[in-house]
Tab-separated table of C-alpha atoms in Angstrom:
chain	number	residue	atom	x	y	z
A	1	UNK	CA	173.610	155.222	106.595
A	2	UNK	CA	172.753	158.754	105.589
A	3	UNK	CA	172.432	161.231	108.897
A	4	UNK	CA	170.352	164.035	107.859
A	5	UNK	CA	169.858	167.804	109.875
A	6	UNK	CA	167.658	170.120	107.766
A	7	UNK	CA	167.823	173.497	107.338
A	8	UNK	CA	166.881	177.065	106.069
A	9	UNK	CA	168.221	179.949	104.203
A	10	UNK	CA	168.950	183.207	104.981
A	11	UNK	CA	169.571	186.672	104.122
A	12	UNK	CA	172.226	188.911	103.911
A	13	UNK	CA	172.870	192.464	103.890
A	14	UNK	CA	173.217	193.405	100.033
A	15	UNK	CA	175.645	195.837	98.698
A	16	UNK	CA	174.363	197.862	95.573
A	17	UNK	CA	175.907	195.826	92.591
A	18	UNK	CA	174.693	192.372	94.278
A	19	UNK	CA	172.667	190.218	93.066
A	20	UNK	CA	171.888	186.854	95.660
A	21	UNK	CA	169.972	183.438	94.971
A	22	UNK	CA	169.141	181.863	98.304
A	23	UNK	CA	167.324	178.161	98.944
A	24	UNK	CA	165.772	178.497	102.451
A	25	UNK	CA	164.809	175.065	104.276
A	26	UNK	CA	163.207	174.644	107.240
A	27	UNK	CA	161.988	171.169	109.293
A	28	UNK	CA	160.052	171.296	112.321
A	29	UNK	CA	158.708	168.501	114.740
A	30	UNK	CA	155.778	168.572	117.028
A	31	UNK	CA	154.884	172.164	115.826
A	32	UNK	CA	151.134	172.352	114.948
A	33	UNK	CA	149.516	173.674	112.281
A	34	UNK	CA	152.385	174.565	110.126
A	35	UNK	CA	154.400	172.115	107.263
A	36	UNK	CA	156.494	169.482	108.374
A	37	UNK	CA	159.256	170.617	105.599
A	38	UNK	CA	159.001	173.970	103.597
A	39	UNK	CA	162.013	175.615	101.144
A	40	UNK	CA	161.702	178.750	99.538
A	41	UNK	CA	163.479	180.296	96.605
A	42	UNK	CA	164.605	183.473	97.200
A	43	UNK	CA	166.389	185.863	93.704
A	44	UNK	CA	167.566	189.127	95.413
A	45	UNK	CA	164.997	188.341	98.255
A	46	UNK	CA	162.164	187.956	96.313
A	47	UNK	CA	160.344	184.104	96.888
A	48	UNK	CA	160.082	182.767	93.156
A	49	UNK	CA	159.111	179.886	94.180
A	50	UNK	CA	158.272	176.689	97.077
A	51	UNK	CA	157.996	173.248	97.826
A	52	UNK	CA	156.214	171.827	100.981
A	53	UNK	CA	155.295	168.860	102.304
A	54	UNK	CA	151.556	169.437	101.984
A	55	UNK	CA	151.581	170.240	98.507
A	56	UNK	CA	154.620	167.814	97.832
A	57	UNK	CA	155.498	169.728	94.544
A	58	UNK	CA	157.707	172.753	92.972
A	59	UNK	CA	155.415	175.759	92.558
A	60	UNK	CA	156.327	179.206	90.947
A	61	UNK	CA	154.866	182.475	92.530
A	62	UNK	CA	156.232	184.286	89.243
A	63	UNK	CA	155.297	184.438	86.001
A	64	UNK	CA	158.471	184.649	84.718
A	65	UNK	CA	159.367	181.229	86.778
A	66	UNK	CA	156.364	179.254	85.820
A	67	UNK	CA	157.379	179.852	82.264
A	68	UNK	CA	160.696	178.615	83.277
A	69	UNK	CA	159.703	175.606	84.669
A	70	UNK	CA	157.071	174.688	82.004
A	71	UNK	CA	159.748	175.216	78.798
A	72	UNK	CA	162.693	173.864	80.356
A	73	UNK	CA	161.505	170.159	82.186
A	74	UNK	CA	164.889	168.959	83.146
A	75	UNK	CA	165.039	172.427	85.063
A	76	UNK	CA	162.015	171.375	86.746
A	77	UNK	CA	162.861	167.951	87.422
A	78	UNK	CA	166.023	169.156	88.910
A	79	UNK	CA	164.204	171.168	92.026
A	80	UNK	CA	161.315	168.725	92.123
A	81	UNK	CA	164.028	165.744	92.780
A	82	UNK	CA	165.919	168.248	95.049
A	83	UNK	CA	162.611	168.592	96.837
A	84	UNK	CA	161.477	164.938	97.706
A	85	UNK	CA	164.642	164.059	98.330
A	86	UNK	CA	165.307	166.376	101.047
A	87	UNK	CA	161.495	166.376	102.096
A	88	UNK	CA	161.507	162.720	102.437
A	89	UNK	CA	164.330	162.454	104.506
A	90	UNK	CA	164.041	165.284	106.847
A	91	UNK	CA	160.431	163.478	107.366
A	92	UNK	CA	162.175	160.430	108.939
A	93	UNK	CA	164.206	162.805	111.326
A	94	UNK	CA	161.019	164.671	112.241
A	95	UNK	CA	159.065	160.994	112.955
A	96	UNK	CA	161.900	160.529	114.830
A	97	UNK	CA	161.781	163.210	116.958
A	98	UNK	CA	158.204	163.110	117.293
A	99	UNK	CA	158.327	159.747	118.925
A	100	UNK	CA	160.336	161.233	121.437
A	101	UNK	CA	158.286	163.868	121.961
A	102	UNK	CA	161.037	166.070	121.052
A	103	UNK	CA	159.895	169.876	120.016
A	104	UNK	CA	162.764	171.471	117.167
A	105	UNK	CA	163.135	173.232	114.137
A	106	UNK	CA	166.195	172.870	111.876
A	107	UNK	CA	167.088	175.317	109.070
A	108	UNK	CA	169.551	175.438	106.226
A	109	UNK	CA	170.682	178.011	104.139
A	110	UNK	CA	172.637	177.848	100.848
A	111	UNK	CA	173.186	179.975	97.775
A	112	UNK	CA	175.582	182.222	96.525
A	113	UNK	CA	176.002	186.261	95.609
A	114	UNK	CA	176.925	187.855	92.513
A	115	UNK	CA	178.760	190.770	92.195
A	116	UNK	CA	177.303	192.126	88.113
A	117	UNK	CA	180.198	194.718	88.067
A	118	UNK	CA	183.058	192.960	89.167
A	119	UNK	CA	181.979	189.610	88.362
A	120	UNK	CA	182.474	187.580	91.536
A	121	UNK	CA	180.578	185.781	93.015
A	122	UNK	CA	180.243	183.942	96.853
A	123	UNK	CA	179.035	180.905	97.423
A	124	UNK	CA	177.282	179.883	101.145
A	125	UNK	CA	176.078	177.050	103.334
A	126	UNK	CA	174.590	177.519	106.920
A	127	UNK	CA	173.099	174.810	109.120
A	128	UNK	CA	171.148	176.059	112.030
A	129	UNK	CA	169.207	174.399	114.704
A	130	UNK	CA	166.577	175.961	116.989
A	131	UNK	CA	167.413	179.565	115.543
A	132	UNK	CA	170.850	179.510	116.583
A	133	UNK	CA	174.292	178.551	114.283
A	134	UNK	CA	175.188	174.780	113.756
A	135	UNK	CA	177.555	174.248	111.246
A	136	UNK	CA	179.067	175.759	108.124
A	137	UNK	CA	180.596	175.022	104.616
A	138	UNK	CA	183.767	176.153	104.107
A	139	UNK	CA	184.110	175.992	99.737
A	140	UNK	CA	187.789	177.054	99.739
A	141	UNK	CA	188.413	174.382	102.176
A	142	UNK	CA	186.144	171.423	101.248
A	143	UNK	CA	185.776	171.591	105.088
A	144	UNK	CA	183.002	171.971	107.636
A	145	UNK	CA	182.715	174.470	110.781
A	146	UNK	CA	181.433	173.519	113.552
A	147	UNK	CA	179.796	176.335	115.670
A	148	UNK	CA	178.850	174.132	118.454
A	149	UNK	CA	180.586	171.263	119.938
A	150	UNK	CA	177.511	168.903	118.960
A	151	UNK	CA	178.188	169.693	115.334
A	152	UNK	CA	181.967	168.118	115.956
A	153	UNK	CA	180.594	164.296	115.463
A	154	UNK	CA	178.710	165.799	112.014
A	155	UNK	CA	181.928	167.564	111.002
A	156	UNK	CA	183.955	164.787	111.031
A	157	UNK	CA	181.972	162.704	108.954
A	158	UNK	CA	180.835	164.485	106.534
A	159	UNK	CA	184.817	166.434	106.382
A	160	UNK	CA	185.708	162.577	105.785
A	161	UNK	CA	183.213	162.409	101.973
A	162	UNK	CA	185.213	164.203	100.011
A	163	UNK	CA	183.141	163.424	97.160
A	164	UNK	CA	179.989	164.987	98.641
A	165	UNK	CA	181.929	168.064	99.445
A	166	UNK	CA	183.120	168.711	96.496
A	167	UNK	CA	179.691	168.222	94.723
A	168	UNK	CA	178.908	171.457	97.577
A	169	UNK	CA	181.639	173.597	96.377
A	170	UNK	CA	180.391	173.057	92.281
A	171	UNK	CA	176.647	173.688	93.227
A	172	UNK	CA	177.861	176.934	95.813
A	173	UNK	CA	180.552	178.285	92.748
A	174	UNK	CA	178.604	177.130	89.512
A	175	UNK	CA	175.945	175.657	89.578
A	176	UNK	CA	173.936	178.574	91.655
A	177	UNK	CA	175.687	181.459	90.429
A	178	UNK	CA	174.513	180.152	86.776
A	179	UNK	CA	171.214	180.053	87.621
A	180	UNK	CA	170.918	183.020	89.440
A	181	UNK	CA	172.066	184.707	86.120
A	182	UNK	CA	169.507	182.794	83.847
A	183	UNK	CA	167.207	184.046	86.648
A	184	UNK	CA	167.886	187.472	86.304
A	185	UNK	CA	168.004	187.682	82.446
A	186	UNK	CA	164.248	186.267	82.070
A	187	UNK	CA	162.716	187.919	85.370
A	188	UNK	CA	164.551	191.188	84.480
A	189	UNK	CA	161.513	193.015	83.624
A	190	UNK	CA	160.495	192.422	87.658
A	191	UNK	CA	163.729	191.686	89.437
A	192	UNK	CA	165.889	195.133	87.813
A	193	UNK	CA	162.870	197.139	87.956
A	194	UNK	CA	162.811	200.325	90.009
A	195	UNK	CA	160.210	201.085	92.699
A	196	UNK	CA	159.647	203.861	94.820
A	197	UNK	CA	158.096	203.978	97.939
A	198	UNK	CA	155.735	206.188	99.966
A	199	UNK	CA	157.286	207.887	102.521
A	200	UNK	CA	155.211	208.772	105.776
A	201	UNK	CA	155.725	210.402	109.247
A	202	UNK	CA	153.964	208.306	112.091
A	203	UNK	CA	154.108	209.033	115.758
A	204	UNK	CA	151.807	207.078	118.611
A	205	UNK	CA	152.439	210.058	121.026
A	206	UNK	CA	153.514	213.307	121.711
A	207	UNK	CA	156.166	211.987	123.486
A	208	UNK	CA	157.326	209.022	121.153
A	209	UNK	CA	160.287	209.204	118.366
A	210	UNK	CA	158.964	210.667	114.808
A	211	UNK	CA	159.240	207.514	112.610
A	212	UNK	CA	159.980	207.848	108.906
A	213	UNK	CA	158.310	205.111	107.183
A	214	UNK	CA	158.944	204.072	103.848
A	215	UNK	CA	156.742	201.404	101.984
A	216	UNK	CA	156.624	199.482	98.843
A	217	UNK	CA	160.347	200.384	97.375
A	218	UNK	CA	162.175	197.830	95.201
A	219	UNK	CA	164.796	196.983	95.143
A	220	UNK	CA	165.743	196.247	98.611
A	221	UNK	CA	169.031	198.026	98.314
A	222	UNK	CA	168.343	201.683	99.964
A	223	UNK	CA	168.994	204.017	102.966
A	224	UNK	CA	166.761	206.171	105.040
A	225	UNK	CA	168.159	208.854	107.396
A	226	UNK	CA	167.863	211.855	109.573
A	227	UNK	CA	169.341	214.743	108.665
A	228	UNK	CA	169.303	218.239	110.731
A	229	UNK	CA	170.574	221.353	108.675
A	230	UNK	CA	171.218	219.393	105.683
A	231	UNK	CA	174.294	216.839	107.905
A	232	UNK	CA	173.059	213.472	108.652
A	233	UNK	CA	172.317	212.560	112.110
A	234	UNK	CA	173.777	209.787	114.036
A	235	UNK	CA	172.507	210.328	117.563
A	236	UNK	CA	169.367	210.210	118.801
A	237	UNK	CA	168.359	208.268	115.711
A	238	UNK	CA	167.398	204.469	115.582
A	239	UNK	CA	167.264	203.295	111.707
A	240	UNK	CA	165.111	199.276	111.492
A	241	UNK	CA	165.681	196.366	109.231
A	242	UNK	CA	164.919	196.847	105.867
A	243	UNK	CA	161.627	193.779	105.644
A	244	UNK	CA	159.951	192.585	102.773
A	245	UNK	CA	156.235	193.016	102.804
A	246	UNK	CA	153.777	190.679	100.578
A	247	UNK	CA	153.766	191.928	96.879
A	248	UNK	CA	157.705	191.810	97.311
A	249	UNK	CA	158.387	195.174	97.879
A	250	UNK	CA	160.179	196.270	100.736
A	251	UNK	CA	159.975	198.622	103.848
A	252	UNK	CA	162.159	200.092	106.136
A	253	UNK	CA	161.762	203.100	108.858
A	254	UNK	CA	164.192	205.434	111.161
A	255	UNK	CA	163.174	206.424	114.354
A	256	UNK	CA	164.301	210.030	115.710
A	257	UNK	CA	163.863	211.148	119.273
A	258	UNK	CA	162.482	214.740	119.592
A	259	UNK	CA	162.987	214.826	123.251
A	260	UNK	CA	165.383	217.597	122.973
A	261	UNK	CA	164.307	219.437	120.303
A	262	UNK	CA	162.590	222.545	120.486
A	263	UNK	CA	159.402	223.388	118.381
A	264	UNK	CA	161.106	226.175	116.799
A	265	UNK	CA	164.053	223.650	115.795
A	266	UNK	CA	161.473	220.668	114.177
A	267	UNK	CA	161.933	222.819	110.945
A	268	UNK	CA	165.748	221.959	110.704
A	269	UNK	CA	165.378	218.333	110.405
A	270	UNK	CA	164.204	216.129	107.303
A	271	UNK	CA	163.833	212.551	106.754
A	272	UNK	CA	165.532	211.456	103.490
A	273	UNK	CA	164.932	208.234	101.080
A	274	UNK	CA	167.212	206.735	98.790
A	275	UNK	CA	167.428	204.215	96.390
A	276	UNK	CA	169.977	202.876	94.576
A	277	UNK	CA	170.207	203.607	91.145
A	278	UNK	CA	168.168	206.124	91.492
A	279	UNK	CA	169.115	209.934	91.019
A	280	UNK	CA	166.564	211.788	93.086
A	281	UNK	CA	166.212	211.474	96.733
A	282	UNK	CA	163.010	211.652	98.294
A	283	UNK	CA	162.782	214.404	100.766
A	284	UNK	CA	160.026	214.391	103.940
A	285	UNK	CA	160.470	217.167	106.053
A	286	UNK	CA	159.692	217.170	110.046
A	287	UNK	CA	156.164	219.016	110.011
A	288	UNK	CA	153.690	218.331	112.518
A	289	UNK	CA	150.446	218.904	110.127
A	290	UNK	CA	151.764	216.024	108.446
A	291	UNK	CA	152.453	213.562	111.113
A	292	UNK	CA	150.233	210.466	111.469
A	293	UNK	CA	149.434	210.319	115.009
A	294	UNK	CA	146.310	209.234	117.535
A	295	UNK	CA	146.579	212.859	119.588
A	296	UNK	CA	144.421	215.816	118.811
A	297	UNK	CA	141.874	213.588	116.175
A	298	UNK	CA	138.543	212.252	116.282
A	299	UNK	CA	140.381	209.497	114.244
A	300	UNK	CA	143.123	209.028	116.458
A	301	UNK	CA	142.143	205.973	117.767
A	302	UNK	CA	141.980	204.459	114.231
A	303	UNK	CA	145.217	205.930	113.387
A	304	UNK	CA	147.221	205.305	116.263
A	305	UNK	CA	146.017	201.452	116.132
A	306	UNK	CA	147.601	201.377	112.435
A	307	UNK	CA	150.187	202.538	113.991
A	308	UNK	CA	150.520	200.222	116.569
A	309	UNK	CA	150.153	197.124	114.145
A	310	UNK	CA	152.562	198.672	111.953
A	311	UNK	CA	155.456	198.621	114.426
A	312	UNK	CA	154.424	195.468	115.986
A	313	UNK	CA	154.651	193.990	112.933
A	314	UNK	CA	157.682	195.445	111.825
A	315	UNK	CA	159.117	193.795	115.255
A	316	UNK	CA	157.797	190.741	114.746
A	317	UNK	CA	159.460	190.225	110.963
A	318	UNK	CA	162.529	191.487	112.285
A	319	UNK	CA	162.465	188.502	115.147
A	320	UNK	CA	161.523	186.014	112.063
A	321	UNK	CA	164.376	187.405	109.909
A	322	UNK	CA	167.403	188.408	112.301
A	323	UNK	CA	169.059	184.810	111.678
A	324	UNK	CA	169.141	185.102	108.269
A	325	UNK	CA	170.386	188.524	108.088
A	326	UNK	CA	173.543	187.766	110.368
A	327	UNK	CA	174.060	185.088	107.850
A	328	UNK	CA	176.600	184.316	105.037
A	329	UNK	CA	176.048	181.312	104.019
A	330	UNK	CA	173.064	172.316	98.854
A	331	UNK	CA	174.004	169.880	99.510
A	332	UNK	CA	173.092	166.179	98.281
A	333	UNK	CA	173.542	163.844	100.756
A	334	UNK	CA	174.548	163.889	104.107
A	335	UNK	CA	176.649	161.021	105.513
């Protein structure tokens, strides 16, 4: 009798010659108005493409994808059979829990990283429940690891299939990393491009840190930092989470607190950009006439609620996101 969790994907931190391709799963019970089952394709954190179990079918959100999908059916067959399978049986857990009354949400994560310089590659499996760590796949093991004592009873079975296993470790060290190349290849005209952002200076009050802000850069491998006198800061300086915003471009801010500085001094420090891969840093100096701010303007009220929305939302994806990114780490069937 197959014993299934479900599960979603998450993200890592990349380094600048990585490459990832991450499925993302997620199953929730007795939580309203959202989908009972939802996975998301992620190449190099981009979403390529969904299933759910509203629209009960493999969609493409690239062009590049959909072209994929319609030339090459057995490629499309492959993540459409993925899909009901694992949205058909994560929907008998969920009726399950439901008749309990039972309130959770179970994720999974699985994928792999590839290194285009070196060559290697990393494949991963994590099984969460309720936003915290379940259970992991161990590929150089064929072994499971439990990361709470109510995964033991789910480690021992499925440490017991050794078939199933090692179907995991040739999807986690072949199967993805080959299609994460393919992917790569034929979306390389949107997933190797180079974007730069805008760069801005926001601050809700006098009092409040000076927040660089940089929007819409691609890809998401960069760094944004204080500097003072041309040496980078590391005190009184808090840098954010690089997040994704909706066009799949990415944004990331550092915060740095003024408290101590002098006026006479703001001229010293600068806020710099950079992207990998790219030459030029981007350069923002600290200058008050160019600080978005609500104090001293008839449109501060406007601004500084811009401002506001900005950062809460910036806290908000961070909350949505922080399990994936402390993350490193298919399956078929669970047993």
């Amino acid at each position: 009798m197959n014993r299934i969790l479900l599960f979603l994907l998450f993200c890592h931190v990349s380094t600048p010659v990585q490459h990832s391709l991450k499925f993302d799963y997620t199953a929730s019970s007795g939580v309203k108005n959202i989908p009972d089952f939802v996975v998301v394709v992620f190449v190099d954190e981009v979403p390529v493409g969904h299933c759910d179990s509203i629209g009960m079918k493999v969609e493409a959100k690239l062009d590049w994808a959909q072209k994929l999908l319609d030339d090459d059916r057995e490629h499309l067959m492959w993540y459409t059979d993925r899909c009901l399978f694992h949205l058909h049986s994560y929907k008998e857990l969920t009726d399950r829990l439901n008749k309990i009354g039972a309130v959770h949400t179970f994720q999974r994560m699985e994928g792999c990283e590839w290194d285009n310089e070196t060559g290697e590659d990393n494949g991963f499996a994590q099984i969460g429940q309720d936003g915290e760590d379940f259970i992991a796949f161990d590929p150089k093991t064929l072994t499971w690891i439990a990361q709470k004592p109510e995964a033991d009873y789910f480690k021992h079975i499925w440490d017991s299939n050794r078939f199933n296993n090692e179907v995991w470790k040739n999807d986690l060290n072949q199967r993805f990393p080959d299609f994460l190349k393919r992917y790569l290849d034929l979306g390389k005209s949107y997933l190797l491009r180079t974007d730069l952002p805008s760069v801005s200076l926001l601050q809700k009050t006098r009092s409040s840190p000076v927040s660089c802000f940089a929007t819409g850069f691609y890809p998401n491998r960069a760094d944004i930092f204080w500097r003072k006198d041309g040496e980078e800061l590391h005190e009184d300086v808090e840098l954010g989470e690089i997040l994704p915003n909706h066009d799949g471009s990415f944004q990331m801010n550092v915060d740095l607190n003024l408290s101590s500085v002098t006026s006479e001094d703001w001229r010293r420090y600068e806020c710099v950009f950079h992207l990998s891969g790219v030459k030029d840093d981007i350069i923002t100096k600290l200058d008050k006439t160019v600080i978005k701010t609500n104090c001293d303007s008839p449109t501060g009220p406007v601004i500084g609620g811009v401002i506001g929305l900005l950062l809460l939302l910036a806290v908000c994806i961070t909350g949505v996101f922080m399990w994936r990114r402390r993350k490193n780490g298919e399956g078929q069937q669970w047993t």
